[in-house]
Amino acid sequence: MTADGPLGAVEVVDAGPLSTLQDRGRQGWAHLGVPRAGALDRGAAALARRLVGGGPDDAVIETTVGGVVLRPHRAVTLAVTGATCAVRVDGRAVAHGAPATVPAGALVSVGPAVTGVRSYVALAGGIAVAPVLGSRSTDTLAWVGPPRLAAGDLLVLGPTGQLPEPPPAVVVRPREPVLRLRRGPRADWLDRTGWSRLDGASYAVAPDSDRIGLRLTGPRLERRSGELASEGIVLGAVQLPPSGQPVVFLADHPTTGGYPVVAVVEDDDLDLCAQLRPGDEVLLRLV
Amino acid sequence: MTDVMVVDVGTRACLVEVDDAVAAASLATWVRAAGLPAEEVVPAARTVLLDGVDPAAVRELLPRWAAQHAAPPGPLVRVAVRYSGPDLARVADHWGCTTEEVVDLHTSLEFTSTFCGFAPGFAYLTGLPVERAVPRLESPRARVAPGSVGLADTWCGVYPTASPGGWLLIGTTDADLWDVDRAEPALLAPGTRVRFEARQ
């Protein structure tokens, strides 16, 4: 990330509040305490890669709320997906969710999220950052992987393949703010009253939600008291700390934890968690 | 098969419940050797999480484990420690002995890394006898220096990086606990046997 390689590079002019590189995440290291990481909105990241003809393992830039400003040192095709935002090239608006080819030296501004939280920027050729433990993802819990992006960074691009035929139109349907839950391994820590309270309840997204967990505030769930020995945690685990306010563990979750996992969010609903803003209401529904 | 229960975690993971951390470490080693396709095998205090698996395949495989309860001994790592931690005297008080005796006991034991968590390369080491269990700090330190050797309950652990922490700190080591460029990034990966040696 420090040299302008023979294939050209993209300079980070302004990294915004939090921009990181993300791919599909890091697998097989949880037993050493390394989070999986990876793009939080996996569907949006995959769409961005496809729009620029990238492979499924290419890294993309994940920006959080505030956007990112880039200056490619050679002409490059890029695409922005995920949270809706204004995308401008030298001040001119270009389409969100569509490939755009920008000339060398242009200023590409990915604006603040208008709806949602996380936007994804894919660059044709991919970003040639050395993988750490098999992945180019940064986890924000243990900070394994490339450092978070900073102004002045140069992202070296890989070789460009054939651009795909542009899709006729990309329609991203808004997601219903519903998280479907399955009973989890420690479901018995909630009694029948607790479950009836949880099923169909509306919770607000707390401001301290991040890539580690979506923290929810709403009806307090009374759980069995006692201690639980530390145990392994999956993506989407709904942990219930003594506060009675649930936490949905996302990509940078710790690999073990000591509070009961009463439920697990359906895999298809995890991308929604990446785009819920503090204050948003979300409905929990037991399947 | 006795003492083993499988609990589903969503549709593609399960927790296998066992008696203790030593059994969990042994089961994790065995599952890996048995070639069960799993994305993650995470031993912990009383469970092994198998993530990215077909729980039915796990239930079919597990009865074969009982006969091989003991894991083969892992590699032995020696860790040189300066026993000058801020809580050394407190541990001595708790055990009703001198600080020298704390060092003597700590260096006489063979610990085993049963699982990692909390931070990359932070290993939960078993081997401290139950009667030597120690409390945690009432309020955790905001920053524990990397290399700090701590005790909590019957666990021993070494902090690979600076972090908050509530364990009682008895010493410091220069050992390189975590290095992503090494073939085995964690010095004290689960299964590793550990002996501490006093260094002036």
Short mmCIF file of C-alpha atoms in Angstrom, two decimals:
data_model
loop_
_atom_site.label_atom_id
_atom_site.label_comp_id
_atom_site.label_asym_id
_atom_site.label_seq_id
_atom_site.Cartn_x
_atom_site.Cartn_y
_atom_site.Cartn_z
CA MET A 1 0.00 0.00 0.00
CA THR A 2 3.02 2.28 -0.09
CA ALA A 3 4.32 2.18 -3.64
CA ASP A 4 2.83 3.13 -6.96
CA GLY A 5 3.15 -0.20 -8.73
CA PRO A 6 3.56 -0.74 -12.44
CA LEU A 7 -0.16 -1.35 -12.77
CA GLY A 8 -1.14 1.96 -11.23
CA ALA A 9 -2.69 2.83 -7.96
CA VAL A 10 -5.54 4.65 -6.36
CA GLU A 11 -4.70 7.32 -3.85
CA VAL A 12 -6.85 7.76 -0.77
CA VAL A 13 -7.43 11.52 -0.52
CA ASP A 14 -9.84 11.40 2.43
CA ALA A 15 -10.63 8.14 4.23
CA GLY A 16 -13.71 9.48 6.05
CA PRO A 17 -14.52 8.29 9.57
CA LEU A 18 -13.86 4.60 8.88
CA SER A 19 -12.90 2.99 5.60
CA THR A 20 -11.35 -0.45 5.44
CA LEU A 21 -10.56 -3.10 2.87
CA GLN A 22 -12.84 -6.12 3.01
CA ASP A 23 -13.16 -9.36 1.13
CA ARG A 24 -15.10 -12.47 2.09
CA GLY A 25 -13.25 -12.69 5.38
CA ARG A 26 -10.76 -14.89 7.11
CA GLN A 27 -11.54 -18.52 7.72
CA GLY A 28 -9.95 -21.11 9.95
CA TRP A 29 -8.33 -18.91 12.61
CA ALA A 30 -11.13 -18.51 15.14
CA HIS A 31 -9.49 -21.05 17.47
CA LEU A 32 -6.58 -18.61 17.84
CA GLY A 33 -8.89 -15.70 18.66
CA VAL A 34 -8.96 -14.12 15.20
CA PRO A 35 -12.34 -12.75 14.06
CA ARG A 36 -13.67 -13.64 10.62
CA ALA A 37 -14.15 -10.03 9.41
CA GLY A 38 -15.17 -9.54 5.76
CA ALA A 39 -17.64 -7.12 4.15
CA LEU A 40 -20.55 -6.57 6.53
CA ASP A 41 -23.12 -6.23 3.72
CA ARG A 42 -21.99 -9.26 1.75
CA GLY A 43 -24.61 -8.85 -0.98
CA ALA A 44 -23.68 -5.24 -1.70
CA ALA A 45 -19.96 -6.07 -1.77
CA ALA A 46 -20.55 -8.98 -4.16
CA LEU A 47 -22.63 -6.75 -6.44
CA ALA A 48 -19.86 -4.11 -6.54
CA ARG A 49 -17.31 -6.76 -7.51
CA ARG A 50 -19.55 -8.14 -10.26
CA LEU A 51 -20.16 -4.68 -11.72
CA VAL A 52 -16.42 -4.22 -12.36
CA GLY A 53 -15.82 -7.80 -13.49
CA GLY A 54 -14.00 -8.81 -10.34
CA GLY A 55 -13.66 -12.22 -8.77
CA PRO A 56 -15.51 -13.30 -5.63
CA ASP A 57 -12.36 -12.95 -3.49
CA ASP A 58 -11.40 -9.44 -4.61
CA ALA A 59 -11.14 -6.84 -1.88
CA VAL A 60 -13.41 -3.81 -1.94
CA ILE A 61 -13.42 -0.62 0.11
CA GLU A 62 -16.07 -0.50 2.84
CA THR A 63 -16.84 3.04 3.95
CA THR A 64 -18.87 3.84 7.05
CA VAL A 65 -21.42 6.68 7.01
CA GLY A 66 -19.03 9.45 5.97
CA GLY A 67 -17.81 8.21 2.60
CA VAL A 68 -14.35 8.27 1.04
CA VAL A 69 -12.50 10.37 -1.55
CA LEU A 70 -10.14 8.67 -4.03
CA ARG A 71 -7.85 9.73 -6.87
CA PRO A 72 -6.90 6.99 -9.34
CA HIS A 73 -3.46 7.42 -10.91
CA ARG A 74 -4.61 5.59 -14.02
CA ALA A 75 -7.97 5.23 -15.71
CA VAL A 76 -10.04 2.71 -13.82
CA THR A 77 -13.56 1.32 -13.81
CA LEU A 78 -15.23 1.41 -10.43
CA ALA A 79 -18.65 0.83 -8.94
CA VAL A 80 -20.28 1.97 -5.70
CA THR A 81 -23.02 -0.09 -4.01
CA GLY A 82 -24.55 -0.50 -0.57
CA ALA A 83 -25.74 2.54 1.36
CA THR A 84 -27.11 5.10 -1.09
CA CYS A 85 -24.85 8.10 -1.50
CA ALA A 86 -23.89 10.71 -4.06
CA VAL A 87 -20.99 9.57 -6.25
CA ARG A 88 -19.13 12.33 -8.06
CA VAL A 89 -16.23 12.32 -10.48
CA ASP A 90 -14.60 15.75 -10.66
CA GLY A 91 -17.87 17.15 -9.34
CA ARG A 92 -20.10 15.43 -11.90
CA ALA A 93 -22.63 12.95 -10.59
CA VAL A 94 -22.32 9.33 -11.72
CA ALA A 95 -24.75 6.51 -11.05
CA HIS A 96 -24.74 4.52 -7.83
CA GLY A 97 -24.89 0.78 -8.44
CA ALA A 98 -23.40 1.00 -11.95
CA PRO A 99 -19.88 0.75 -13.36
CA ALA A 100 -18.20 4.07 -14.21
CA THR A 101 -14.88 4.48 -15.94
CA VAL A 102 -12.92 7.44 -14.62
CA PRO A 103 -9.78 8.99 -16.12
CA ALA A 104 -6.37 9.13 -14.46
CA GLY A 105 -6.13 11.95 -11.96
CA ALA A 106 -9.89 12.39 -11.49
CA LEU A 107 -11.25 13.10 -8.03
CA VAL A 108 -13.79 10.43 -7.08
CA SER A 109 -15.98 11.39 -4.18
CA VAL A 110 -18.17 8.77 -2.51
CA GLY A 111 -20.45 10.93 -0.40
CA PRO A 112 -21.94 10.36 3.03
CA ALA A 113 -24.61 7.67 3.30
CA VAL A 114 -28.08 9.09 2.64
CA THR A 115 -29.79 5.88 3.71
CA GLY A 116 -28.01 2.91 5.28
CA VAL A 117 -24.54 2.94 6.77
CA ARG A 118 -21.96 1.18 4.60
CA SER A 119 -21.09 1.80 0.95
CA TYR A 120 -18.78 -0.42 -1.09
CA VAL A 121 -16.31 0.69 -3.75
CA ALA A 122 -15.01 -1.99 -6.12
CA LEU A 123 -12.14 -1.22 -8.49
CA ALA A 124 -11.57 -3.18 -11.70
CA GLY A 125 -8.47 -5.33 -11.33
CA GLY A 126 -8.92 -5.60 -7.59
CA ILE A 127 -6.75 -4.17 -4.85
CA ALA A 128 -3.36 -5.86 -4.60
CA VAL A 129 -2.77 -5.64 -0.87
CA ALA A 130 -0.93 -8.59 0.66
CA PRO A 131 -3.37 -10.88 2.46
CA VAL A 132 -2.88 -11.49 6.18
CA LEU A 133 -3.74 -15.05 7.26
CA GLY A 134 -5.37 -15.58 3.90
CA SER A 135 -7.57 -12.50 3.72
CA ARG A 136 -7.38 -8.81 2.80
CA SER A 137 -10.06 -7.97 5.35
CA THR A 138 -9.42 -5.77 8.36
CA ASP A 139 -11.14 -6.73 11.56
CA THR A 140 -11.81 -3.85 13.91
CA LEU A 141 -11.71 -5.96 17.09
CA ALA A 142 -8.20 -7.39 16.95
CA TRP A 143 -6.97 -5.30 13.97
CA VAL A 144 -5.66 -8.28 12.06
CA GLY A 145 -5.30 -7.44 8.36
CA PRO A 146 -4.36 -4.28 6.47
CA PRO A 147 -4.59 -1.10 8.56
CA ARG A 148 -7.68 1.08 8.17
CA LEU A 149 -7.37 3.42 5.21
CA ALA A 150 -5.76 6.81 5.79
CA ALA A 151 -5.27 9.87 3.62
CA GLY A 152 -2.18 9.40 1.44
CA ASP A 153 -2.48 5.61 1.16
CA LEU A 154 -1.86 4.22 -2.30
CA LEU A 155 -3.91 1.15 -3.20
CA VAL A 156 -2.11 -0.78 -5.91
CA LEU A 157 -4.46 -2.20 -8.52
CA GLY A 158 -4.25 -5.67 -10.00
CA PRO A 159 -4.35 -6.35 -13.75
CA THR A 160 -7.65 -5.55 -15.41
CA GLY A 161 -9.53 -8.31 -17.13
CA GLN A 162 -12.37 -8.00 -19.57
CA LEU A 163 -15.14 -5.84 -18.23
CA PRO A 164 -18.42 -7.71 -18.07
CA GLU A 165 -21.40 -6.80 -20.19
CA PRO A 166 -23.17 -4.08 -18.26
CA PRO A 167 -26.29 -5.48 -16.61
CA PRO A 168 -29.54 -3.97 -17.95
CA ALA A 169 -30.32 -2.47 -14.54
CA VAL A 170 -29.51 -3.22 -10.99
CA VAL A 171 -32.57 -3.20 -8.80
CA VAL A 172 -31.84 -3.35 -5.11
CA ARG A 173 -35.08 -3.77 -3.25
CA PRO A 174 -35.30 -2.10 0.13
CA ARG A 175 -35.09 -4.63 2.90
CA GLU A 176 -37.90 -4.91 5.40
CA PRO A 177 -36.51 -3.98 8.82
CA VAL A 178 -37.15 -7.47 10.17
CA LEU A 179 -34.61 -9.84 11.69
CA ARG A 180 -35.76 -13.45 11.68
CA LEU A 181 -34.40 -15.43 14.61
CA ARG A 182 -33.92 -19.09 15.28
CA ARG A 183 -33.69 -20.40 18.82
CA GLY A 184 -30.01 -20.54 19.80
CA PRO A 185 -27.87 -22.96 21.82
CA ARG A 186 -28.78 -21.28 25.14
CA ALA A 187 -32.44 -20.67 24.29
CA ASP A 188 -33.39 -22.21 27.64
CA TRP A 189 -31.92 -19.18 29.45
CA LEU A 190 -35.12 -17.38 28.42
CA ASP A 191 -38.42 -18.65 29.78
CA ARG A 192 -41.74 -18.69 27.95
CA THR A 193 -42.51 -15.12 29.02
CA GLY A 194 -39.13 -13.99 27.73
CA TRP A 195 -39.71 -15.64 24.36
CA SER A 196 -43.18 -14.21 23.94
CA ARG A 197 -41.73 -10.82 24.78
CA LEU A 198 -38.98 -11.20 22.18
CA ASP A 199 -41.08 -12.56 19.31
CA GLY A 200 -42.58 -9.64 17.41
CA ALA A 201 -40.90 -7.01 19.58
CA SER A 202 -39.52 -3.81 18.13
CA TYR A 203 -36.01 -2.76 19.13
CA ALA A 204 -34.05 0.38 18.35
CA VAL A 205 -30.49 0.25 17.03
CA ALA A 206 -28.12 1.68 19.65
CA PRO A 207 -25.50 4.28 18.70
CA ASP A 208 -22.60 2.09 19.83
CA SER A 209 -23.36 -0.52 17.15
CA ASP A 210 -20.37 -1.32 14.97
CA ARG A 211 -18.76 -4.09 12.92
CA ILE A 212 -18.51 -6.18 16.09
CA GLY A 213 -22.15 -6.11 17.03
CA LEU A 214 -25.55 -4.58 16.42
CA ARG A 215 -26.65 -3.45 19.86
CA LEU A 216 -30.39 -3.28 20.35
CA THR A 217 -32.40 -1.39 22.94
CA GLY A 218 -35.99 -2.23 23.75
CA PRO A 219 -37.96 -4.54 26.01
CA ARG A 220 -35.64 -5.89 28.70
CA LEU A 221 -35.39 -9.67 28.45
CA GLU A 222 -35.18 -11.35 31.85
CA ARG A 223 -32.94 -14.35 31.59
CA ARG A 224 -31.94 -17.10 33.94
CA SER A 225 -29.25 -15.89 36.31
CA GLY A 226 -25.93 -17.60 36.65
CA GLU A 227 -22.61 -17.92 34.94
CA LEU A 228 -21.90 -19.47 31.59
CA ALA A 229 -18.41 -20.69 30.74
CA SER A 230 -16.86 -18.97 27.73
CA GLU A 231 -17.81 -20.66 24.43
CA GLY A 232 -17.48 -20.23 20.67
CA ILE A 233 -19.73 -17.72 18.92
CA VAL A 234 -21.11 -17.74 15.35
CA LEU A 235 -21.87 -14.87 13.01
CA GLY A 236 -25.41 -13.67 13.78
CA ALA A 237 -25.42 -14.97 17.35
CA VAL A 238 -27.82 -13.02 19.58
CA GLN A 239 -26.12 -12.71 22.94
CA LEU A 240 -27.98 -11.61 26.03
CA PRO A 241 -25.83 -9.79 28.60
CA PRO A 242 -27.15 -9.17 32.13
CA SER A 243 -28.61 -5.83 30.92
CA GLY A 244 -31.29 -7.85 29.09
CA GLN A 245 -30.64 -5.88 25.89
CA PRO A 246 -29.68 -8.17 23.00
CA VAL A 247 -26.52 -7.86 20.88
CA VAL A 248 -26.33 -9.39 17.38
CA PHE A 249 -22.75 -10.40 16.70
CA LEU A 250 -21.47 -9.33 13.28
CA ALA A 251 -18.31 -10.04 11.24
CA ASP A 252 -15.75 -8.73 13.77
CA HIS A 253 -17.28 -10.51 16.76
CA PRO A 254 -14.98 -12.10 19.32
CA THR A 255 -14.47 -15.81 18.78
CA THR A 256 -15.61 -16.79 22.26
CA GLY A 257 -17.84 -15.12 24.82
CA GLY A 258 -19.36 -15.72 28.21
CA TYR A 259 -22.98 -14.57 27.85
CA PRO A 260 -25.71 -16.91 26.64
CA VAL A 261 -26.53 -16.99 22.91
CA VAL A 262 -30.31 -17.28 23.10
CA ALA A 263 -30.98 -16.94 19.36
CA VAL A 264 -29.26 -16.79 15.98
CA VAL A 265 -30.22 -14.36 13.19
CA GLU A 266 -31.06 -16.01 9.84
CA ASP A 267 -28.11 -15.70 7.51
CA ASP A 268 -30.16 -13.91 4.83
CA ASP A 269 -30.96 -11.09 7.27
CA LEU A 270 -27.37 -10.30 8.27
CA ASP A 271 -26.78 -7.87 5.37
CA LEU A 272 -29.62 -5.77 6.77
CA CYS A 273 -27.70 -5.49 10.05
CA ALA A 274 -24.88 -3.77 8.12
CA GLN A 275 -27.20 -0.99 7.00
CA LEU A 276 -29.30 -0.25 10.09
CA ARG A 277 -28.59 3.19 11.51
CA PRO A 278 -28.62 4.17 15.17
CA GLY A 279 -32.21 4.91 16.10
CA ASP A 280 -33.69 2.70 13.37
CA GLU A 281 -36.44 0.39 14.57
CA VAL A 282 -36.09 -3.30 13.79
CA LEU A 283 -38.65 -6.03 14.34
CA LEU A 284 -37.51 -9.37 15.80
CA ARG A 285 -39.48 -12.38 14.63
CA LEU A 286 -39.00 -15.98 15.70
CA VAL A 287 -39.09 -18.55 12.88
CA MET B 1 -20.31 -42.11 23.98
CA THR B 2 -20.82 -40.48 27.37
CA ASP B 3 -20.84 -36.91 28.62
CA VAL B 4 -21.23 -35.44 25.15
CA MET B 5 -24.20 -33.43 23.99
CA VAL B 6 -24.63 -31.65 20.66
CA VAL B 7 -26.60 -28.40 20.57
CA ASP B 8 -27.49 -26.78 17.25
CA VAL B 9 -26.38 -23.19 16.64
CA GLY B 10 -28.43 -21.97 13.70
CA THR B 11 -28.51 -24.30 10.70
CA ARG B 12 -24.83 -24.83 9.97
CA ALA B 13 -23.05 -24.94 13.31
CA CYS B 14 -23.24 -26.79 16.59
CA LEU B 15 -21.75 -26.75 20.04
CA VAL B 16 -20.48 -30.02 21.44
CA GLU B 17 -20.66 -29.97 25.23
CA VAL B 18 -17.99 -31.83 27.18
CA ASP B 19 -16.81 -32.01 30.80
CA ASP B 20 -14.02 -29.45 30.83
CA ALA B 21 -11.49 -27.46 28.83
CA VAL B 22 -9.06 -30.36 28.59
CA ALA B 23 -11.74 -32.56 27.04
CA ALA B 24 -12.71 -29.70 24.70
CA ALA B 25 -9.11 -29.30 23.51
CA SER B 26 -8.80 -33.03 23.01
CA LEU B 27 -12.08 -33.21 21.06
CA ALA B 28 -11.05 -30.26 18.87
CA THR B 29 -7.77 -32.01 18.00
CA TRP B 30 -9.60 -35.22 17.27
CA VAL B 31 -12.25 -33.57 15.07
CA ARG B 32 -9.55 -31.91 12.97
CA ALA B 33 -7.68 -35.20 12.59
CA ALA B 34 -10.91 -37.00 11.70
CA GLY B 35 -11.19 -34.73 8.66
CA LEU B 36 -14.66 -33.39 9.39
CA PRO B 37 -15.08 -30.50 6.93
CA ALA B 38 -15.59 -27.48 9.20
CA GLU B 39 -14.83 -23.82 8.61
CA GLU B 40 -13.97 -23.30 12.26
CA VAL B 41 -13.26 -25.63 15.19
CA VAL B 42 -13.26 -23.54 18.37
CA PRO B 43 -12.54 -25.25 21.69
CA ALA B 44 -13.54 -23.31 24.80
CA ALA B 45 -14.03 -23.92 28.52
CA ARG B 46 -16.65 -26.69 28.24
CA THR B 47 -17.62 -26.78 24.58
CA VAL B 48 -16.27 -27.09 21.07
CA LEU B 49 -17.96 -24.95 18.44
CA LEU B 50 -18.04 -26.56 15.01
CA ASP B 51 -18.94 -23.83 12.52
CA GLY B 52 -19.72 -24.37 8.86
CA VAL B 53 -20.76 -28.00 9.29
CA ASP B 54 -23.75 -30.24 8.82
CA PRO B 55 -24.87 -30.91 12.41
CA ALA B 56 -26.19 -34.32 11.34
CA ALA B 57 -22.70 -35.32 10.15
CA VAL B 58 -21.30 -34.22 13.51
CA ARG B 59 -23.81 -36.36 15.39
CA GLU B 60 -22.84 -39.30 13.22
CA LEU B 61 -19.11 -38.80 13.74
CA LEU B 62 -18.97 -38.08 17.47
CA PRO B 63 -19.70 -41.52 18.92
CA ARG B 64 -16.30 -42.56 17.55
CA TRP B 65 -14.56 -40.03 19.80
CA ALA B 66 -15.13 -41.61 23.21
CA ALA B 67 -12.47 -44.28 22.79
CA GLN B 68 -9.78 -41.71 22.07
CA HIS B 69 -10.43 -39.27 24.86
CA ALA B 70 -6.81 -38.31 25.44
CA ALA B 71 -5.22 -35.99 22.90
CA PRO B 72 -1.59 -36.68 22.01
CA PRO B 73 0.67 -34.28 23.95
CA GLY B 74 1.34 -31.06 22.06
CA PRO B 75 4.73 -29.35 21.70
CA LEU B 76 6.40 -27.96 24.83
CA VAL B 77 7.18 -24.24 24.89
CA ARG B 78 9.36 -22.65 27.58
CA VAL B 79 8.50 -19.06 28.46
CA ALA B 80 11.04 -16.95 30.37
CA VAL B 81 9.37 -14.63 32.87
CA ARG B 82 10.55 -11.76 35.04
CA TYR B 83 8.44 -12.24 38.15
CA SER B 84 7.90 -8.59 39.03
CA GLY B 85 4.19 -8.14 38.31
CA PRO B 86 2.16 -5.57 40.25
CA ASP B 87 -0.06 -8.28 41.79
CA LEU B 88 2.65 -10.77 42.80
CA ALA B 89 2.34 -9.85 46.51
CA ARG B 90 -1.44 -10.05 46.32
CA VAL B 91 -1.26 -13.59 44.91
CA ALA B 92 1.20 -14.52 47.69
CA ASP B 93 -1.23 -13.11 50.29
CA HIS B 94 -4.09 -15.03 48.74
CA TRP B 95 -2.13 -18.28 48.79
CA GLY B 96 -0.69 -17.53 52.26
CA CYS B 97 2.92 -17.85 51.14
CA THR B 98 5.90 -15.72 50.11
CA THR B 99 6.36 -14.22 46.65
CA GLU B 100 9.33 -16.59 46.17
CA GLU B 101 6.98 -19.50 46.78
CA VAL B 102 4.57 -18.13 44.17
CA VAL B 103 7.43 -18.14 41.66
CA ASP B 104 8.50 -21.64 42.75
CA LEU B 105 5.00 -23.01 42.28
CA HIS B 106 4.36 -21.23 38.99
CA THR B 107 7.62 -22.49 37.51
CA SER B 108 7.07 -26.05 38.81
CA LEU B 109 3.78 -26.61 36.96
CA GLU B 110 3.21 -27.78 33.42
CA PHE B 111 0.39 -25.78 31.86
CA THR B 112 -1.59 -26.68 28.74
CA SER B 113 -3.12 -24.23 26.30
CA THR B 114 -6.74 -25.32 26.08
CA PHE B 115 -8.22 -22.55 24.00
CA CYS B 116 -7.55 -19.06 22.65
CA GLY B 117 -9.87 -16.07 22.65
CA PHE B 118 -10.17 -12.52 23.97
CA ALA B 119 -7.39 -11.40 21.60
CA PRO B 120 -5.44 -13.19 18.88
CA GLY B 121 -2.92 -15.48 20.53
CA PHE B 122 -4.31 -15.06 24.06
CA ALA B 123 -4.25 -18.63 25.38
CA TYR B 124 -6.21 -19.93 28.35
CA LEU B 125 -3.71 -22.17 30.14
CA THR B 126 -4.87 -24.88 32.54
CA GLY B 127 -2.66 -26.47 35.17
CA LEU B 128 -3.16 -24.32 38.26
CA PRO B 129 -4.63 -26.52 41.01
CA VAL B 130 -8.15 -25.66 42.18
CA GLU B 131 -6.90 -24.72 45.65
CA ARG B 132 -4.71 -22.04 44.03
CA ALA B 133 -7.63 -20.29 42.30
CA VAL B 134 -7.32 -16.49 42.50
CA PRO B 135 -9.92 -13.73 42.09
CA ARG B 136 -9.98 -11.17 39.30
CA LEU B 137 -9.41 -7.48 39.96
CA GLU B 138 -12.59 -5.74 41.05
CA SER B 139 -12.16 -3.19 38.31
CA PRO B 140 -10.01 -4.15 35.33
CA ARG B 141 -6.91 -2.17 34.41
CA ALA B 142 -7.44 0.08 31.38
CA ARG B 143 -4.15 -1.09 29.93
CA VAL B 144 -2.19 -4.24 30.54
CA ALA B 145 1.26 -4.22 28.93
CA PRO B 146 2.00 -6.81 26.23
CA GLY B 147 3.82 -9.83 27.63
CA SER B 148 2.12 -9.58 31.03
CA VAL B 149 1.63 -12.97 32.70
CA GLY B 150 -1.62 -13.14 34.65
CA LEU B 151 -3.75 -15.47 36.75
CA ALA B 152 -7.54 -15.59 37.12
CA ASP B 153 -9.49 -18.36 38.82
CA THR B 154 -7.45 -21.46 37.86
CA TRP B 155 -6.39 -19.98 34.52
CA CYS B 156 -3.02 -18.59 33.56
CA GLY B 157 -2.59 -16.36 30.51
CA VAL B 158 -0.10 -14.11 28.76
CA TYR B 159 -1.33 -10.90 27.09
CA PRO B 160 0.00 -10.84 23.48
CA THR B 161 -0.86 -7.18 22.92
CA ALA B 162 -1.74 -4.19 25.09
CA SER B 163 -5.36 -4.41 26.17
CA PRO B 164 -7.62 -3.83 29.15
CA GLY B 165 -7.52 -6.71 31.61
CA GLY B 166 -8.66 -7.85 35.03
CA TRP B 167 -6.28 -10.73 35.72
CA LEU B 168 -3.73 -10.61 38.55
CA LEU B 169 -0.36 -9.89 36.96
CA ILE B 170 2.64 -11.75 38.36
CA GLY B 171 5.30 -11.16 35.70
CA THR B 172 6.36 -10.19 32.20
CA THR B 173 7.85 -12.06 29.27
CA ASP B 174 9.57 -10.99 26.04
CA ALA B 175 8.31 -14.11 24.24
CA ASP B 176 6.81 -13.39 20.81
CA LEU B 177 3.27 -14.60 21.45
CA TRP B 178 1.61 -13.54 18.19
CA ASP B 179 3.17 -13.12 14.74
CA VAL B 180 0.97 -13.36 11.64
CA ASP B 181 4.04 -13.94 9.46
CA ARG B 182 4.90 -17.15 11.30
CA ALA B 183 3.57 -20.50 10.03
CA GLU B 184 1.94 -20.90 13.45
CA PRO B 185 0.99 -17.33 14.42
CA ALA B 186 0.11 -18.16 18.03
CA LEU B 187 3.06 -19.29 20.17
CA LEU B 188 0.63 -20.94 22.60
CA ALA B 189 -1.89 -22.50 20.19
CA PRO B 190 -4.42 -24.89 21.76
CA GLY B 191 -2.71 -28.14 22.77
CA THR B 192 0.69 -26.54 23.45
CA ARG B 193 2.31 -27.48 26.78
CA VAL B 194 3.88 -24.53 28.59
CA ARG B 195 6.53 -24.25 31.27
CA PHE B 196 7.46 -20.90 32.78
CA GLU B 197 11.06 -20.22 33.80
CA ALA B 198 12.22 -17.45 36.12
CA ARG B 199 14.57 -14.91 34.61
CA GLN B 200 16.26 -12.15 36.58
#
